[in-house]
């Protein structure tokens, strides 16, 4: 399903107060929530989504003194993606000094009222992320605002989903073939010393199926650990080189291919006077 974008004009966006800072590429995307109460009525009434996005822009411009709404895109329950700052423009929502590394996508849920993200929100967040990857130079990382910044954002339910690898609702993974991870073996795979067993072989076979160069020999040594680390970096989780429950599940359920795995971390450039928010 193609992305359903609501252009700025269609939601009555105010004009920005000044020029945007150009962003060629990012390491990925950070996911946000509103940090306030979201009227559960939005689920049945898209007009309320429009009003909410307008009020967020108002708050960012008149309250925070920003030049525009802080987010790159906003995802609503109707699987629509509101254009915020959009592609190749520095967002303001990730926290001071943290915006050049990630685009900012808001899911229209809050810390009260509508708390659990409806499937439409999750789909729309992913539609926005794919759009940012295809057209905006976004890298593979999907993180929550709280990663690297002191905030509750994006709230427990949305953050738990991010930590699971942000799967598409309904198909158990991100690429539509219905793959589900087999049960976690109950022990972590690590090196040193070499971990041996059928569980190692199962994981290696899956990584190989994803396109990684890895021997399927049932022995988790230095080479397996290196693949694991690169995969973890690609997925935006801690690269400890240990296959625990999250890394195990991501091997089956995370979207994507190895490509240029393990992109080096770029430093966050400082960026102007805009202040952080939730
Ligand atoms: Zn809506
Ligand atoms: Zn946030």
mmCIF file of C-alpha atoms and ligand atoms in Angstrom:
data_model
loop_
_atom_site.group_PDB
_atom_site.id
_atom_site.type_symbol
_atom_site.label_atom_id
_atom_site.label_comp_id
_atom_site.label_asym_id
_atom_site.label_seq_id
_atom_site.Cartn_x
_atom_site.Cartn_y
_atom_site.Cartn_z
ATOM 1 C CA UNK A 1 0.000 0.000 0.000
ATOM 2 C CA UNK A 2 1.383 3.344 -1.037
ATOM 3 C CA UNK A 3 2.010 6.000 1.529
ATOM 4 C CA UNK A 4 -0.964 8.301 2.068
ATOM 5 C CA UNK A 5 0.568 11.721 2.633
ATOM 6 C CA UNK A 6 -1.383 14.699 3.908
ATOM 7 C CA UNK A 7 0.543 17.657 2.429
ATOM 8 C CA UNK A 8 0.987 20.756 4.530
ATOM 9 C CA UNK A 9 -1.572 22.682 2.528
ATOM 10 C CA UNK A 10 -4.186 19.969 3.108
ATOM 11 C CA UNK A 11 -3.910 20.160 6.873
ATOM 12 C CA UNK A 12 -3.736 23.938 6.984
ATOM 13 C CA UNK A 13 -0.142 24.197 8.129
ATOM 14 C CA UNK A 14 1.164 27.636 8.929
ATOM 15 C CA UNK A 15 4.146 28.822 6.893
ATOM 16 C CA UNK A 16 7.506 28.284 8.608
ATOM 17 C CA UNK A 17 9.113 31.303 10.216
ATOM 18 C CA UNK A 18 12.409 31.156 8.391
ATOM 19 C CA UNK A 19 14.484 28.737 6.359
ATOM 20 C CA UNK A 20 15.083 25.080 7.128
ATOM 21 C CA UNK A 21 18.480 23.567 7.715
ATOM 22 C CA UNK A 22 19.267 21.105 4.947
ATOM 23 C CA UNK A 23 19.837 17.478 5.913
ATOM 24 C CA UNK A 24 21.426 15.211 3.313
ATOM 25 C CA UNK A 25 21.029 11.948 5.210
ATOM 26 C CA UNK A 26 20.521 10.545 8.684
ATOM 27 C CA UNK A 27 21.351 7.338 10.554
ATOM 28 C CA UNK A 28 17.646 6.669 10.788
ATOM 29 C CA UNK A 29 14.461 7.779 12.462
ATOM 30 C CA UNK A 30 13.341 8.448 16.022
ATOM 31 C CA UNK A 31 9.762 7.748 16.992
ATOM 32 C CA UNK A 32 7.792 10.080 19.285
ATOM 33 C CA UNK A 33 4.445 10.372 20.998
ATOM 34 C CA UNK A 34 2.632 13.549 21.998
ATOM 35 C CA UNK A 35 3.484 13.379 25.690
ATOM 36 C CA UNK A 36 -0.004 14.593 26.582
ATOM 37 C CA UNK A 37 -3.558 13.290 26.446
ATOM 38 C CA UNK A 38 -4.834 12.263 23.048
ATOM 39 C CA UNK A 39 -8.621 12.191 22.709
ATOM 40 C CA UNK A 40 -9.526 8.565 21.874
ATOM 41 C CA UNK A 41 -12.171 10.090 19.605
ATOM 42 C CA UNK A 42 -9.469 10.652 16.980
ATOM 43 C CA UNK A 43 -9.755 6.964 16.094
ATOM 44 C CA UNK A 44 -13.231 7.537 14.679
ATOM 45 C CA UNK A 45 -12.776 11.048 13.320
ATOM 46 C CA UNK A 46 -9.884 12.084 11.117
ATOM 47 C CA UNK A 47 -10.909 15.742 11.424
ATOM 48 C CA UNK A 48 -9.744 15.501 15.031
ATOM 49 C CA UNK A 49 -6.333 14.311 13.802
ATOM 50 C CA UNK A 50 -6.095 17.434 11.668
ATOM 51 C CA UNK A 51 -7.006 19.691 14.609
ATOM 52 C CA UNK A 52 -4.490 17.906 16.811
ATOM 53 C CA UNK A 53 -1.646 18.321 14.322
ATOM 54 C CA UNK A 54 -2.513 21.999 13.936
ATOM 55 C CA UNK A 55 -2.453 22.459 17.704
ATOM 56 C CA UNK A 56 0.930 20.708 17.934
ATOM 57 C CA UNK A 57 2.322 23.081 15.321
ATOM 58 C CA UNK A 58 0.860 26.023 17.225
ATOM 59 C CA UNK A 59 2.463 24.802 20.433
ATOM 60 C CA UNK A 60 5.849 24.311 18.792
ATOM 61 C CA UNK A 61 5.835 27.714 17.096
ATOM 62 C CA UNK A 62 4.141 29.874 19.708
ATOM 63 C CA UNK A 63 5.056 27.934 22.852
ATOM 64 C CA UNK A 64 8.559 26.663 22.063
ATOM 65 C CA UNK A 65 9.383 29.484 19.695
ATOM 66 C CA UNK A 66 10.405 27.098 16.940
ATOM 67 C CA UNK A 67 10.209 28.040 13.277
ATOM 68 C CA UNK A 68 7.775 25.202 12.494
ATOM 69 C CA UNK A 69 6.319 21.980 13.872
ATOM 70 C CA UNK A 70 9.277 20.000 15.171
ATOM 71 C CA UNK A 71 8.509 16.645 13.534
ATOM 72 C CA UNK A 72 9.395 15.422 10.078
ATOM 73 C CA UNK A 73 6.093 13.554 9.743
ATOM 74 C CA UNK A 74 3.074 12.703 11.907
ATOM 75 C CA UNK A 75 1.336 9.309 11.713
ATOM 76 C CA UNK A 76 -2.399 9.146 12.494
ATOM 77 C CA UNK A 77 -4.738 6.198 13.214
ATOM 78 C CA UNK A 78 -6.138 6.357 9.686
ATOM 79 C CA UNK A 79 -2.797 5.349 8.216
ATOM 80 C CA UNK A 80 -2.281 8.871 6.947
ATOM 81 C CA UNK A 81 1.083 10.595 7.137
ATOM 82 C CA UNK A 82 0.998 14.334 7.795
ATOM 83 C CA UNK A 83 3.843 16.250 6.239
ATOM 84 C CA UNK A 84 5.662 18.157 8.971
ATOM 85 C CA UNK A 85 9.069 19.526 8.072
ATOM 86 C CA UNK A 86 9.340 16.722 5.550
ATOM 87 C CA UNK A 87 12.324 15.329 3.658
ATOM 88 C CA UNK A 88 15.888 16.641 3.918
ATOM 89 C CA UNK A 89 15.036 19.148 6.619
ATOM 90 C CA UNK A 90 16.452 19.189 10.111
ATOM 91 C CA UNK A 91 13.737 18.327 12.648
ATOM 92 C CA UNK A 92 13.649 19.923 16.095
ATOM 93 C CA UNK A 93 11.968 17.246 18.174
ATOM 94 C CA UNK A 94 14.824 14.905 19.108
ATOM 95 C CA UNK A 95 16.519 17.172 21.617
ATOM 96 C CA UNK A 96 19.093 19.896 21.228
ATOM 97 C CA UNK A 97 22.110 18.661 19.292
ATOM 98 C CA UNK A 98 20.435 15.339 18.449
ATOM 99 C CA UNK A 99 18.479 16.230 15.337
ATOM 100 C CA UNK A 100 21.053 15.816 12.607
ATOM 101 C CA UNK A 101 21.300 12.069 13.243
ATOM 102 C CA UNK A 102 17.641 11.133 12.953
ATOM 103 C CA UNK A 103 14.417 12.263 11.396
ATOM 104 C CA UNK A 104 11.530 12.622 13.852
ATOM 105 C CA UNK A 105 8.220 10.800 13.326
ATOM 106 C CA UNK A 106 5.312 11.352 15.710
ATOM 107 C CA UNK A 107 2.740 8.625 16.315
ATOM 108 C CA UNK A 108 -0.536 10.224 17.370
ATOM 109 C CA UNK A 109 -0.815 8.567 20.763
ATOM 110 C CA UNK A 110 -0.225 10.070 24.174
ATOM 111 C CA UNK A 111 0.371 9.262 27.820
ATOM 112 C CA UNK A 112 -3.375 9.377 28.536
ATOM 113 C CA UNK A 113 -6.511 8.760 26.504
ATOM 114 C CA UNK A 114 -5.304 7.021 23.379
ATOM 115 C CA UNK A 115 -2.214 5.254 24.737
ATOM 116 C CA UNK A 116 -2.061 1.995 22.744
ATOM 117 C CA UNK A 117 -1.081 2.707 19.153
ATOM 118 C CA UNK A 118 -3.780 1.470 16.744
ATOM 119 C CA UNK A 119 -2.489 -0.571 13.809
ATOM 120 C CA UNK A 120 -3.130 2.405 11.539
ATOM 121 C CA UNK A 121 -0.621 4.482 13.512
ATOM 122 C CA UNK A 122 2.033 1.750 13.341
ATOM 123 C CA UNK A 123 1.515 1.277 9.605
ATOM 124 C CA UNK A 124 1.686 5.030 9.047
ATOM 125 C CA UNK A 125 4.880 5.346 11.119
ATOM 126 C CA UNK A 126 6.434 2.626 8.947
ATOM 127 C CA UNK A 127 5.113 4.238 5.765
ATOM 128 C CA UNK A 128 6.825 7.468 6.856
ATOM 129 C CA UNK A 129 10.049 5.624 7.670
ATOM 130 C CA UNK A 130 10.120 3.851 4.306
ATOM 131 C CA UNK A 131 9.462 7.169 2.587
ATOM 132 C CA UNK A 132 12.331 8.773 4.517
ATOM 133 C CA UNK A 133 14.606 5.890 3.555
ATOM 134 C CA UNK A 134 13.675 5.980 -0.110
ATOM 135 C CA UNK A 135 13.552 9.723 -0.619
ATOM 136 C CA UNK A 136 15.192 11.351 2.360
ATOM 137 C CA UNK A 137 18.467 9.480 2.796
ATOM 138 C CA UNK A 138 17.427 7.936 6.132
ATOM 139 C CA UNK A 139 19.529 5.039 7.388
ATOM 140 C CA UNK A 140 18.298 1.802 8.911
ATOM 141 C CA UNK A 141 18.025 2.822 12.548
ATOM 142 C CA UNK A 142 14.628 3.012 14.201
ATOM 143 C CA UNK A 143 14.854 4.350 17.714
ATOM 144 C CA UNK A 144 12.708 5.932 20.362
ATOM 145 C CA UNK A 145 13.152 9.505 21.506
ATOM 146 C CA UNK A 146 14.281 8.160 24.885
ATOM 147 C CA UNK A 147 17.276 6.438 23.302
ATOM 148 C CA UNK A 148 20.054 8.844 24.176
ATOM 149 C CA UNK A 149 17.756 11.463 25.666
ATOM 150 C CA UNK A 150 16.082 11.768 29.041
ATOM 151 C CA UNK A 151 12.353 11.535 28.319
ATOM 152 C CA UNK A 152 9.457 9.076 28.589
ATOM 153 C CA UNK A 153 8.800 9.590 24.910
ATOM 154 C CA UNK A 154 7.538 7.657 22.929
ATOM 155 C CA UNK A 155 5.676 5.973 25.835
ATOM 156 C CA UNK A 156 5.796 2.311 26.807
ATOM 157 C CA UNK A 157 3.587 0.710 24.124
ATOM 158 C CA UNK A 158 5.192 2.528 21.206
ATOM 159 C CA UNK A 159 8.683 2.050 22.622
ATOM 160 C CA UNK A 160 8.110 -1.673 23.157
ATOM 161 C CA UNK A 161 7.106 -1.920 19.511
ATOM 162 C CA UNK A 162 10.272 -0.067 18.444
ATOM 163 C CA UNK A 163 12.338 -2.470 20.555
ATOM 164 C CA UNK A 164 10.704 -5.438 18.864
ATOM 165 C CA UNK A 165 12.091 -4.122 15.601
ATOM 166 C CA UNK A 166 8.997 -2.136 14.580
ATOM 167 C CA UNK A 167 7.159 -4.993 12.810
ATOM 168 C CA UNK A 168 4.231 -4.350 10.484
ATOM 169 C CA UNK A 169 1.018 -5.154 12.386
ATOM 170 C CA UNK A 170 -0.602 -8.396 11.405
ATOM 171 C CA UNK A 171 2.222 -10.217 9.706
ATOM 172 C CA UNK A 172 4.663 -10.710 12.521
ATOM 173 C CA UNK A 173 7.548 -9.133 10.702
ATOM 174 C CA UNK A 174 8.444 -6.203 8.540
ATOM 175 C CA UNK A 175 8.651 -7.689 5.093
ATOM 176 C CA UNK A 176 5.305 -9.292 4.617
ATOM 177 C CA UNK A 177 6.204 -12.967 4.351
ATOM 178 C CA UNK A 178 4.748 -13.863 7.718
ATOM 179 C CA UNK A 179 7.992 -15.109 9.249
ATOM 180 C CA UNK A 180 7.935 -15.475 12.997
ATOM 181 C CA UNK A 181 10.955 -16.167 15.120
ATOM 182 C CA UNK A 182 11.166 -19.634 16.668
ATOM 183 C CA UNK A 183 11.142 -19.590 20.469
ATOM 184 C CA UNK A 184 14.264 -18.122 22.038
ATOM 185 C CA UNK A 185 16.456 -21.080 23.056
ATOM 186 C CA UNK A 186 16.657 -19.927 26.655
ATOM 187 C CA UNK A 187 20.388 -19.330 26.745
ATOM 188 C CA UNK A 188 22.331 -16.521 25.139
ATOM 189 C CA UNK A 189 24.725 -17.213 22.284
ATOM 190 C CA UNK A 190 28.082 -15.587 22.942
ATOM 191 C CA UNK A 191 31.820 -15.736 22.491
ATOM 192 C CA UNK A 192 34.239 -16.361 24.199
ATOM 193 C CA UNK A 193 34.145 -19.212 24.882
ATOM 194 C CA UNK A 194 32.632 -20.740 21.747
ATOM 195 C CA UNK A 195 28.926 -21.559 22.176
ATOM 196 C CA UNK A 196 27.972 -24.781 20.379
ATOM 197 C CA UNK A 197 24.603 -26.321 19.615
ATOM 198 C CA UNK A 198 21.575 -26.644 17.386
ATOM 199 C CA UNK A 199 20.340 -23.232 18.518
ATOM 200 C CA UNK A 200 23.553 -21.699 17.174
ATOM 201 C CA UNK A 201 23.053 -23.539 13.892
ATOM 202 C CA UNK A 202 19.442 -22.306 13.682
ATOM 203 C CA UNK A 203 20.510 -18.703 14.198
ATOM 204 C CA UNK A 204 23.402 -18.974 11.729
ATOM 205 C CA UNK A 205 21.132 -20.498 9.094
ATOM 206 C CA UNK A 206 18.705 -17.621 9.496
ATOM 207 C CA UNK A 207 21.423 -14.976 9.298
ATOM 208 C CA UNK A 208 22.736 -16.640 6.170
ATOM 209 C CA UNK A 209 19.200 -16.597 4.723
ATOM 210 C CA UNK A 210 19.134 -12.860 5.392
ATOM 211 C CA UNK A 211 22.230 -12.532 3.231
ATOM 212 C CA UNK A 212 25.030 -12.440 5.774
ATOM 213 C CA UNK A 213 28.278 -14.250 5.096
ATOM 214 C CA UNK A 214 28.380 -16.701 7.926
ATOM 215 C CA UNK A 215 29.287 -20.379 8.314
ATOM 216 C CA UNK A 216 26.421 -22.625 9.450
ATOM 217 C CA UNK A 217 28.567 -24.853 11.667
ATOM 218 C CA UNK A 218 26.795 -24.715 15.005
ATOM 219 C CA UNK A 219 29.766 -22.970 16.635
ATOM 220 C CA UNK A 220 29.358 -19.356 17.761
ATOM 221 C CA UNK A 221 32.883 -17.968 17.654
ATOM 222 C CA UNK A 222 34.531 -14.709 16.691
ATOM 223 C CA UNK A 223 33.140 -14.659 13.147
ATOM 224 C CA UNK A 224 29.565 -15.199 14.328
ATOM 225 C CA UNK A 225 30.021 -12.533 16.959
ATOM 226 C CA UNK A 226 31.198 -10.044 14.334
ATOM 227 C CA UNK A 227 28.152 -10.721 12.164
ATOM 228 C CA UNK A 228 25.987 -10.364 15.263
ATOM 229 C CA UNK A 229 27.544 -6.984 16.118
ATOM 230 C CA UNK A 230 27.105 -5.630 12.621
ATOM 231 C CA UNK A 231 23.515 -6.837 12.556
ATOM 232 C CA UNK A 232 22.843 -5.219 15.938
ATOM 233 C CA UNK A 233 24.256 -1.906 14.742
ATOM 234 C CA UNK A 234 22.136 -2.117 11.625
ATOM 235 C CA UNK A 235 19.072 -2.686 13.776
ATOM 236 C CA UNK A 236 19.907 0.119 16.160
ATOM 237 C CA UNK A 237 20.200 -2.076 19.260
ATOM 238 C CA UNK A 238 23.175 -2.360 21.570
ATOM 239 C CA UNK A 239 26.028 -4.044 19.710
ATOM 240 C CA UNK A 240 27.234 -6.326 22.475
ATOM 241 C CA UNK A 241 27.743 -9.259 20.104
ATOM 242 C CA UNK A 242 25.519 -11.471 22.234
ATOM 243 C CA UNK A 243 22.411 -13.147 20.774
ATOM 244 C CA UNK A 244 19.843 -12.542 23.500
ATOM 245 C CA UNK A 245 16.046 -12.579 23.132
ATOM 246 C CA UNK A 246 15.825 -9.289 21.192
ATOM 247 C CA UNK A 247 18.643 -10.025 18.755
ATOM 248 C CA UNK A 248 17.291 -13.555 18.270
ATOM 249 C CA UNK A 249 13.825 -12.283 17.375
ATOM 250 C CA UNK A 250 15.131 -9.537 15.112
ATOM 251 C CA UNK A 251 16.976 -12.144 13.049
ATOM 252 C CA UNK A 252 13.569 -13.353 11.857
ATOM 253 C CA UNK A 253 11.245 -10.433 12.296
ATOM 254 C CA UNK A 254 13.228 -7.305 11.425
ATOM 255 C CA UNK A 255 12.833 -5.967 7.912
ATOM 256 C CA UNK A 256 15.843 -5.380 5.754
ATOM 257 C CA UNK A 257 18.916 -6.903 4.215
ATOM 258 C CA UNK A 258 22.583 -6.768 5.182
ATOM 259 C CA UNK A 259 23.623 -4.100 2.634
ATOM 260 C CA UNK A 260 26.387 -1.865 4.005
ATOM 261 C CA UNK A 261 25.887 -3.149 7.501
ATOM 262 C CA UNK A 262 27.512 -1.516 10.434
ATOM 263 C CA UNK A 263 27.591 2.069 9.269
ATOM 264 C CA UNK A 264 29.859 3.981 11.580
ATOM 265 C CA UNK A 265 28.208 6.240 14.069
ATOM 266 C CA UNK A 266 28.255 9.826 12.906
ATOM 267 C CA UNK A 267 28.693 12.536 15.481
ATOM 268 C CA UNK A 268 25.725 14.704 16.251
ATOM 269 C CA UNK A 269 26.394 18.191 15.019
ATOM 270 C CA UNK A 270 25.175 21.070 17.127
ATOM 271 C CA UNK A 271 22.317 22.814 15.433
ATOM 272 C CA UNK A 272 20.989 26.099 16.442
ATOM 273 C CA UNK A 273 18.852 27.423 19.220
ATOM 274 C CA UNK A 274 15.901 25.070 19.183
ATOM 275 C CA UNK A 275 15.109 23.503 22.501
ATOM 276 C CA UNK A 276 14.120 19.904 23.199
ATOM 277 C CA UNK A 277 10.616 18.720 23.913
ATOM 278 C CA UNK A 278 8.819 15.456 24.467
HETATM 279 ZN ZN1 LIG B 1 -6.406 10.539 11.026
HETATM 280 ZN ZN1 LIG B 2 9.596 12.805 21.675
#
